[in-house]
């Protein structure tokens, strides 16, 4: 292609078309609203797949990012950084008791990839048990424990370890699957992509017990459920279940890409230099974002806010095309009588952005944790308007 032809190519003509996109192009965000170039404002109840924990244009976060990028835009893990130590201290304090060591990475998949690697190394075993309808990411190990990936997008000729999937809430199947060859059981406390499916607390406790019995490690994938989304710092605390490894990403940096694996001292102390590694993980701008997100959640009482806004959604939004609500905190699935995608499109036409899920009859809400009950009223009214709409 000549340079002239290249320059004339349509805007966006070079982007991979692997995502189906909605007809709204935001150029800025303020609080829980997105705005396009023409000034159209859309209430964002999807939060960029649960990433925008503090919403948009949050003063503390944008100041922290600006300051950190001015001070030192990047340094690797070859040099110590005060801000990295502080972020790790804050994250360990925010996380469940006992997970006192932090390994910073860049994404949810990378966090799970490393947690799975650790579990296989530490136990010397070869099998991982995962849940049906799970989603853990797109890399080789994370994709191997993602339900249905092998039949659709996985692409690698084989998985790096044996995997057994267990039906949700089936304690008998779980007990049969977790044996002396099991390195880990990996579970999302609430299955996000599946449609905000929340496991029974008894089943989650049964997973802990099966791991204790067999010597397998429990990996809680809190990439989507963590950082206050369920109304507690993590699902682990909400359910009072101690994981051996916990992974987090999405809301961790409030929009700045980052992730982490939390682990106990017993596992961390066995790691020699070089056992784990990554270039960008634990960079100064990411760590400034992590510190700020945790500070704001604590300072502004966002965990309590999540709980009260969640209760308001449950009380007011089972209307119009919605027949039931599942999930916890601000990770909610709204079961729809008609196709969820049709309801999503009708809501977007009314300036409200919601997500869909793997279940064609489940809308997914993942709003910023700063959402208020006034916004819930808007969603409820819009859903009511759709009662007789031909969807
Ligand atoms: C529970 C869970 N785990 C892992 C991932 C993968 O995270 P990432 O897309 O940052 O790699 C996701 C992403 O949606 C997720 O929801």
Short mmCIF file of C-alpha atoms and ligand atoms in Angstrom, two decimals:
data_model
loop_
_atom_site.label_atom_id
_atom_site.label_comp_id
_atom_site.label_asym_id
_atom_site.label_seq_id
_atom_site.Cartn_x
_atom_site.Cartn_y
_atom_site.Cartn_z
CA UNK A 1 0.00 0.00 0.00
CA UNK A 2 1.44 3.41 -0.91
CA UNK A 3 1.78 6.01 1.80
CA UNK A 4 -0.89 8.14 0.11
CA UNK A 5 -3.41 5.27 0.12
CA UNK A 6 -2.53 4.50 3.74
CA UNK A 7 -3.18 8.08 4.82
CA UNK A 8 -6.53 8.12 3.06
CA UNK A 9 -7.84 4.96 4.77
CA UNK A 10 -11.09 5.48 6.72
CA UNK A 11 -10.78 6.22 10.44
CA UNK A 12 -10.98 2.93 12.34
CA UNK A 13 -10.35 0.85 9.21
CA UNK A 14 -7.28 -0.70 10.83
CA UNK A 15 -8.87 -1.91 14.04
CA UNK A 16 -9.41 -5.64 14.47
CA UNK A 17 -13.11 -6.37 14.32
CA UNK A 18 -13.17 -8.83 17.23
CA UNK A 19 -15.65 -6.85 19.33
CA UNK A 20 -19.26 -6.10 18.57
CA UNK A 21 -19.74 -2.45 19.44
CA UNK A 22 -22.70 -0.41 20.55
CA UNK A 23 -23.76 2.76 18.71
CA UNK A 24 -22.39 5.37 21.13
CA UNK A 25 -18.91 6.98 21.00
CA UNK A 26 -17.95 8.57 24.32
CA UNK A 27 -15.32 11.28 24.39
CA UNK A 28 -15.42 12.03 28.11
CA UNK A 29 -16.96 10.89 31.36
CA UNK A 30 -18.13 12.70 34.47
CA UNK A 31 -19.14 10.78 37.59
CA UNK A 32 -21.42 7.98 36.39
CA UNK A 33 -22.13 9.60 33.01
CA UNK A 34 -20.49 9.19 29.62
CA UNK A 35 -20.75 11.97 27.07
CA UNK A 36 -20.26 11.95 23.29
CA UNK A 37 -18.90 14.78 21.14
CA UNK A 38 -22.40 16.13 20.57
CA UNK A 39 -23.02 16.38 24.33
CA UNK A 40 -25.34 13.36 24.62
CA UNK A 41 -25.07 12.00 28.19
CA UNK A 42 -25.52 8.33 28.95
CA UNK A 43 -25.88 6.89 32.45
CA UNK A 44 -23.21 4.19 32.63
CA UNK A 45 -24.38 1.12 34.54
CA UNK A 46 -21.72 -1.05 32.95
CA UNK A 47 -18.56 0.73 34.10
CA UNK A 48 -16.33 -0.49 31.26
CA UNK A 49 -16.71 -4.18 32.29
CA UNK A 50 -16.48 -3.30 36.03
CA UNK A 51 -13.29 -1.29 35.64
CA UNK A 52 -14.38 2.29 36.37
CA UNK A 53 -14.81 1.69 40.11
CA UNK A 54 -14.68 5.40 40.96
CA UNK A 55 -16.58 6.51 37.86
CA UNK A 56 -15.12 9.10 35.49
CA UNK A 57 -13.11 12.25 36.08
CA UNK A 58 -12.67 11.40 39.76
CA UNK A 59 -10.50 14.18 41.16
CA UNK A 60 -8.37 12.01 43.47
CA UNK A 61 -7.66 9.45 40.78
CA UNK A 62 -6.93 11.89 37.96
CA UNK A 63 -4.67 13.95 40.26
CA UNK A 64 -2.81 10.83 41.39
CA UNK A 65 -2.32 9.65 37.81
CA UNK A 66 -1.16 13.08 36.66
CA UNK A 67 1.26 13.43 39.57
CA UNK A 68 2.66 9.92 39.19
CA UNK A 69 3.19 10.27 35.46
CA UNK A 70 4.95 13.60 35.98
CA UNK A 71 7.16 12.29 38.80
CA UNK A 72 8.24 8.99 37.24
CA UNK A 73 6.24 7.56 34.38
CA UNK A 74 7.80 4.09 34.68
CA UNK A 75 10.38 1.95 36.34
CA UNK A 76 10.74 -1.82 36.34
CA UNK A 77 10.91 -4.24 39.23
CA UNK A 78 14.69 -4.08 38.96
CA UNK A 79 14.52 -0.94 41.12
CA UNK A 80 12.63 -0.53 44.40
CA UNK A 81 9.79 2.02 44.43
CA UNK A 82 8.17 3.56 47.47
CA UNK A 83 4.82 3.81 45.72
CA UNK A 84 4.93 0.07 44.90
CA UNK A 85 5.58 -0.81 48.54
CA UNK A 86 2.73 1.46 49.65
CA UNK A 87 0.30 -0.02 47.10
CA UNK A 88 1.20 -3.56 48.20
CA UNK A 89 0.76 -2.63 51.89
CA UNK A 90 -2.65 -1.09 51.22
CA UNK A 91 -3.82 -3.97 49.05
CA UNK A 92 -2.70 -6.58 51.58
CA UNK A 93 -4.55 -4.67 54.32
CA UNK A 94 -7.67 -4.38 52.13
CA UNK A 95 -7.58 -8.09 51.20
CA UNK A 96 -8.56 -11.09 53.32
CA UNK A 97 -6.47 -11.89 56.40
CA UNK A 98 -3.41 -14.03 55.79
CA UNK A 99 -2.78 -12.99 52.18
CA UNK A 100 0.07 -10.72 53.09
CA UNK A 101 2.15 -10.79 49.90
CA UNK A 102 1.35 -9.17 46.58
CA UNK A 103 2.64 -9.87 43.08
CA UNK A 104 1.61 -7.08 40.69
CA UNK A 105 0.68 -7.83 37.08
CA UNK A 106 -1.25 -6.08 34.31
CA UNK A 107 -4.54 -7.85 33.75
CA UNK A 108 -6.96 -10.41 35.10
CA UNK A 109 -5.76 -13.15 32.79
CA UNK A 110 -2.15 -12.56 33.80
CA UNK A 111 -3.11 -12.70 37.47
CA UNK A 112 -4.88 -16.03 36.97
CA UNK A 113 -2.07 -17.39 34.80
CA UNK A 114 0.38 -16.75 37.65
CA UNK A 115 -1.94 -18.03 40.38
CA UNK A 116 -2.41 -21.28 38.44
CA UNK A 117 1.34 -21.56 37.82
CA UNK A 118 1.97 -21.12 41.55
CA UNK A 119 -0.62 -23.72 42.53
CA UNK A 120 0.82 -26.30 40.13
CA UNK A 121 4.38 -25.57 41.28
CA UNK A 122 3.64 -25.53 44.99
CA UNK A 123 1.63 -28.76 44.99
CA UNK A 124 3.54 -30.57 42.24
CA UNK A 125 0.17 -31.84 40.98
CA UNK A 126 -1.34 -31.84 37.50
CA UNK A 127 -5.09 -31.18 37.63
CA UNK A 128 -7.22 -28.08 38.19
CA UNK A 129 -10.92 -28.14 39.05
CA UNK A 130 -13.03 -25.27 37.73
CA UNK A 131 -16.72 -24.43 37.60
CA UNK A 132 -19.06 -24.78 34.66
CA UNK A 133 -19.88 -21.35 33.13
CA UNK A 134 -16.66 -19.85 34.55
CA UNK A 135 -14.62 -17.13 32.85
CA UNK A 136 -10.99 -16.64 33.87
CA UNK A 137 -9.34 -14.96 30.88
CA UNK A 138 -7.85 -15.59 27.47
CA UNK A 139 -4.28 -16.77 28.10
CA UNK A 140 -3.26 -20.46 27.94
CA UNK A 141 -3.84 -21.44 31.58
CA UNK A 142 -6.69 -19.00 32.30
CA UNK A 143 -8.43 -20.07 29.09
CA UNK A 144 -7.98 -23.74 30.00
CA UNK A 145 -10.14 -23.24 33.11
CA UNK A 146 -12.70 -21.10 31.27
CA UNK A 147 -15.83 -23.10 30.54
CA UNK A 148 -16.46 -23.70 26.84
CA UNK A 149 -13.26 -21.93 25.69
CA UNK A 150 -11.77 -25.04 24.07
CA UNK A 151 -14.78 -25.43 21.80
CA UNK A 152 -14.88 -21.78 20.76
CA UNK A 153 -11.87 -19.44 20.93
CA UNK A 154 -9.05 -21.22 22.82
CA UNK A 155 -6.84 -21.95 19.79
CA UNK A 156 -3.97 -23.78 21.53
CA UNK A 157 -3.70 -27.48 20.59
CA UNK A 158 -3.83 -28.64 24.21
CA UNK A 159 -4.25 -27.26 27.71
CA UNK A 160 -1.15 -26.97 29.94
CA UNK A 161 -2.73 -29.21 32.63
CA UNK A 162 -5.75 -31.46 33.15
CA UNK A 163 -9.00 -29.66 33.88
CA UNK A 164 -12.24 -30.97 35.32
CA UNK A 165 -15.36 -28.80 35.34
CA UNK A 166 -17.95 -29.18 38.08
CA UNK A 167 -21.61 -28.14 37.83
CA UNK A 168 -22.46 -25.04 39.86
CA UNK A 169 -23.52 -25.70 43.44
CA UNK A 170 -23.10 -29.49 42.99
CA UNK A 171 -21.26 -30.39 46.20
CA UNK A 172 -21.24 -34.12 45.41
CA UNK A 173 -19.62 -33.58 42.00
CA UNK A 174 -17.10 -31.25 43.62
CA UNK A 175 -16.18 -33.81 46.29
CA UNK A 176 -15.69 -36.46 43.58
CA UNK A 177 -13.57 -34.17 41.39
CA UNK A 178 -11.17 -32.82 44.02
CA UNK A 179 -8.66 -35.58 44.74
CA UNK A 180 -4.97 -36.13 45.46
CA UNK A 181 -4.02 -35.08 41.90
CA UNK A 182 -5.76 -31.70 42.24
CA UNK A 183 -3.44 -28.71 42.43
CA UNK A 184 -6.20 -26.10 42.71
CA UNK A 185 -9.85 -25.30 42.59
CA UNK A 186 -10.51 -21.96 40.91
CA UNK A 187 -13.78 -20.11 41.40
CA UNK A 188 -15.28 -16.64 40.97
CA UNK A 189 -17.35 -15.89 44.11
CA UNK A 190 -19.99 -14.49 41.72
CA UNK A 191 -19.66 -15.63 38.09
CA UNK A 192 -19.57 -12.36 36.16
CA UNK A 193 -19.71 -13.11 32.46
CA UNK A 194 -22.10 -16.00 33.11
CA UNK A 195 -24.69 -13.40 34.18
CA UNK A 196 -23.81 -12.49 37.77
CA UNK A 197 -24.50 -15.99 39.06
CA UNK A 198 -23.89 -16.12 42.81
CA UNK A 199 -22.92 -19.47 44.31
CA UNK A 200 -24.57 -20.68 47.49
CA UNK A 201 -22.37 -19.85 50.50
CA UNK A 202 -22.57 -23.54 51.48
CA UNK A 203 -21.05 -24.55 48.13
CA UNK A 204 -18.21 -22.04 48.53
CA UNK A 205 -17.54 -23.47 52.00
CA UNK A 206 -17.61 -26.97 50.48
CA UNK A 207 -14.87 -25.89 48.05
CA UNK A 208 -12.71 -24.73 50.98
CA UNK A 209 -13.34 -28.03 52.77
CA UNK A 210 -12.52 -30.10 49.67
CA UNK A 211 -9.25 -28.20 49.28
CA UNK A 212 -8.38 -28.72 52.94
CA UNK A 213 -9.12 -32.43 52.66
CA UNK A 214 -7.10 -32.98 49.48
CA UNK A 215 -4.26 -30.49 49.89
CA UNK A 216 -5.37 -28.52 46.81
CA UNK A 217 -5.13 -24.71 46.83
CA UNK A 218 -8.24 -22.56 46.59
CA UNK A 219 -7.85 -19.78 44.03
CA UNK A 220 -10.51 -17.10 44.26
CA UNK A 221 -10.73 -15.21 41.01
CA UNK A 222 -11.87 -11.80 42.22
CA UNK A 223 -10.94 -10.01 39.02
CA UNK A 224 -14.55 -8.86 38.65
CA UNK A 225 -15.90 -9.31 42.19
CA UNK A 226 -13.02 -7.64 44.03
CA UNK A 227 -12.28 -4.04 45.02
CA UNK A 228 -15.57 -3.50 46.79
CA UNK A 229 -17.90 -4.57 44.01
CA UNK A 230 -19.82 -6.98 46.26
CA UNK A 231 -20.13 -4.50 49.14
CA UNK A 232 -17.12 -6.01 50.95
CA UNK A 233 -13.47 -5.57 49.94
CA UNK A 234 -13.54 -9.02 48.32
CA UNK A 235 -15.96 -11.94 48.06
CA UNK A 236 -13.58 -13.82 50.35
CA UNK A 237 -14.41 -11.46 53.23
CA UNK A 238 -18.10 -11.33 52.35
CA UNK A 239 -18.33 -15.11 52.67
CA UNK A 240 -15.66 -15.37 55.35
CA UNK A 241 -13.74 -17.92 53.29
CA UNK A 242 -9.96 -17.87 53.19
CA UNK A 243 -8.53 -18.49 49.73
CA UNK A 244 -4.93 -19.65 49.30
CA UNK A 245 -4.49 -17.35 46.32
CA UNK A 246 -6.62 -14.41 45.27
CA UNK A 247 -6.52 -12.63 41.93
CA UNK A 248 -7.72 -9.11 41.24
CA UNK A 249 -7.70 -6.66 38.30
CA UNK A 250 -10.47 -4.57 36.66
CA UNK A 251 -11.45 -2.04 39.39
CA UNK A 252 -8.02 -2.29 41.03
CA UNK A 253 -6.66 0.75 39.18
CA UNK A 254 -10.02 2.43 38.61
CA UNK A 255 -9.32 2.37 34.85
CA UNK A 256 -5.54 2.23 34.78
CA UNK A 257 -4.65 -1.31 33.60
CA UNK A 258 -3.26 -3.44 36.42
CA UNK A 259 -3.78 -6.67 38.31
CA UNK A 260 -2.39 -8.55 41.28
CA UNK A 261 -2.05 -11.96 42.90
CA UNK A 262 -2.38 -12.02 46.68
CA UNK A 263 -0.76 -14.94 48.49
CA UNK A 264 0.26 -15.99 52.01
CA UNK A 265 3.80 -15.70 53.34
CA UNK A 266 4.18 -19.52 53.21
CA UNK A 267 3.83 -19.51 49.42
CA UNK A 268 5.72 -16.24 48.84
CA UNK A 269 8.68 -17.33 50.97
CA UNK A 270 9.25 -20.31 48.68
CA UNK A 271 9.67 -18.10 45.61
CA UNK A 272 13.21 -17.45 44.48
CA UNK A 273 14.09 -14.42 42.34
CA UNK A 274 12.94 -15.17 38.79
CA UNK A 275 10.13 -17.53 39.83
CA UNK A 276 7.58 -14.93 38.66
CA UNK A 277 8.06 -11.83 36.57
CA UNK A 278 6.57 -9.18 34.32
CA UNK A 279 7.78 -5.88 32.84
CA UNK A 280 4.89 -3.53 33.48
CA UNK A 281 3.43 -5.03 36.68
CA UNK A 282 3.93 -2.79 39.70
CA UNK A 283 4.83 0.29 37.65
CA UNK A 284 4.62 3.63 39.49
CA UNK A 285 1.52 5.00 37.74
CA UNK A 286 -0.41 1.74 38.27
CA UNK A 287 0.61 1.69 41.94
CA UNK A 288 -0.44 5.31 42.44
CA UNK A 289 -3.84 4.37 40.99
CA UNK A 290 -4.17 1.29 43.23
CA UNK A 291 -3.33 3.29 46.37
CA UNK A 292 -5.85 5.96 45.45
CA UNK A 293 -8.69 3.55 44.63
CA UNK A 294 -8.31 1.82 48.00
CA UNK A 295 -8.06 5.16 49.87
CA UNK A 296 -11.19 6.52 48.20
CA UNK A 297 -13.22 3.33 48.78
CA UNK A 298 -12.31 3.51 52.49
CA UNK A 299 -12.61 7.29 52.91
CA UNK A 300 -15.91 7.68 51.09
CA UNK A 301 -17.67 4.64 52.55
CA UNK A 302 -18.14 3.09 49.13
CA UNK A 303 -18.65 -0.43 50.50
CA UNK A 304 -21.74 0.73 52.40
CA UNK A 305 -22.86 2.67 49.31
CA UNK A 306 -22.60 -0.49 47.19
CA UNK A 307 -24.79 -2.35 49.68
CA UNK A 308 -27.50 0.30 49.80
CA UNK A 309 -27.60 0.96 46.04
CA UNK A 310 -27.70 -2.80 45.43
CA UNK A 311 -30.68 -3.11 47.78
CA UNK A 312 -32.43 -0.25 45.92
CA UNK A 313 -31.89 -1.96 42.56
CA UNK A 314 -33.34 -5.19 43.91
CA UNK A 315 -36.31 -3.34 45.37
CA UNK A 316 -37.10 -1.14 42.37
CA UNK A 317 -35.86 -2.76 39.17
CA UNK A 318 -37.78 -6.01 38.98
CA UNK A 319 -40.20 -4.24 36.63
CA UNK A 320 -41.01 -4.08 32.91
CA UNK A 321 -39.15 -6.84 31.07
CA UNK A 322 -37.18 -7.89 34.20
CA UNK A 323 -38.54 -10.95 36.01
CA UNK A 324 -35.85 -11.56 38.64
CA UNK A 325 -32.50 -10.26 39.89
CA UNK A 326 -29.44 -12.29 40.87
CA UNK A 327 -25.88 -11.52 41.92
CA UNK A 328 -24.47 -9.53 44.81
CA UNK A 329 -23.56 -5.89 45.45
CA UNK A 330 -23.09 -4.03 42.20
CA UNK A 331 -22.53 -7.16 40.15
CA UNK A 332 -26.14 -7.90 39.30
CA UNK A 333 -27.92 -9.96 36.67
CA UNK A 334 -31.38 -8.86 35.59
CA UNK A 335 -33.24 -11.80 34.09
CA UNK A 336 -35.38 -10.64 31.18
CA UNK A 337 -38.51 -12.20 29.66
CA UNK A 338 -37.36 -11.15 26.18
CA UNK A 339 -33.83 -11.21 24.74
CA UNK A 340 -31.50 -9.21 27.01
CA UNK A 341 -29.79 -7.61 23.99
CA UNK A 342 -33.12 -6.09 22.89
CA UNK A 343 -33.63 -4.61 26.37
CA UNK A 344 -30.04 -3.29 26.39
CA UNK A 345 -30.61 -1.59 23.02
CA UNK A 346 -33.91 -0.07 24.18
CA UNK A 347 -32.23 1.24 27.35
CA UNK A 348 -29.35 2.73 25.36
CA UNK A 349 -31.91 4.52 23.20
CA UNK A 350 -33.09 6.01 26.55
CA UNK A 351 -29.50 7.02 27.44
CA UNK A 352 -28.76 4.19 29.88
CA UNK A 353 -25.87 1.80 29.22
CA UNK A 354 -26.11 -1.75 30.58
CA UNK A 355 -24.28 -4.95 29.60
CA UNK A 356 -25.33 -8.38 28.49
CA UNK A 357 -23.82 -11.73 29.53
CA UNK A 358 -23.29 -15.28 28.30
CA UNK A 359 -26.93 -15.96 29.19
CA UNK A 360 -29.09 -14.46 26.40
CA UNK A 361 -31.79 -13.60 28.95
CA UNK A 362 -29.56 -11.86 31.49
CA UNK A 363 -28.60 -8.20 31.53
CA UNK A 364 -25.53 -7.37 33.59
CA UNK A 365 -25.05 -4.29 35.74
CA UNK A 366 -21.49 -3.38 36.79
CA UNK A 367 -21.77 0.33 37.54
CA UNK A 368 -19.18 2.53 39.24
CA UNK A 369 -19.26 2.07 43.02
CA UNK A 370 -20.24 5.76 43.37
CA UNK A 371 -23.69 5.14 41.85
CA UNK A 372 -26.52 6.60 43.95
CA UNK A 373 -30.13 5.65 44.54
CA UNK A 374 -31.32 8.54 42.27
CA UNK A 375 -29.72 6.76 39.34
CA UNK A 376 -31.55 3.58 40.29
CA UNK A 377 -34.84 5.43 40.00
CA UNK A 378 -33.92 6.38 36.44
CA UNK A 379 -33.24 2.77 35.52
CA UNK A 380 -36.45 1.62 37.15
CA UNK A 381 -38.55 4.22 35.23
CA UNK A 382 -36.89 3.32 31.93
CA UNK A 383 -37.57 -0.39 32.51
CA UNK A 384 -41.20 0.38 33.34
CA UNK A 385 -41.51 2.29 30.08
CA UNK A 386 -40.51 -0.90 28.29
CA UNK A 387 -43.37 -2.93 29.80
CA UNK A 388 -45.44 -2.93 26.59
CA UNK A 389 -42.67 -2.07 24.15
CA UNK A 390 -42.35 -4.51 21.20
CA UNK A 391 -38.86 -5.90 22.00
C1 LIG B 1 -13.66 -13.25 36.61
C2 LIG B 1 -12.70 -12.83 35.55
N1 LIG B 1 -11.47 -13.34 35.54
C3 LIG B 1 -10.56 -12.97 34.62
C4 LIG B 1 -10.88 -12.07 33.63
C5 LIG B 1 -9.85 -11.68 32.62
O1 LIG B 1 -9.42 -10.39 32.88
P1 LIG B 1 -8.63 -9.56 31.75
O2 LIG B 1 -9.62 -9.29 30.65
O3 LIG B 1 -8.17 -8.33 32.47
O4 LIG B 1 -7.51 -10.40 31.29
C6 LIG B 1 -12.15 -11.50 33.61
C7 LIG B 1 -12.51 -10.54 32.55
O5 LIG B 1 -13.66 -10.30 32.26
C8 LIG B 1 -13.10 -11.90 34.59
O6 LIG B 1 -14.32 -11.40 34.61
#
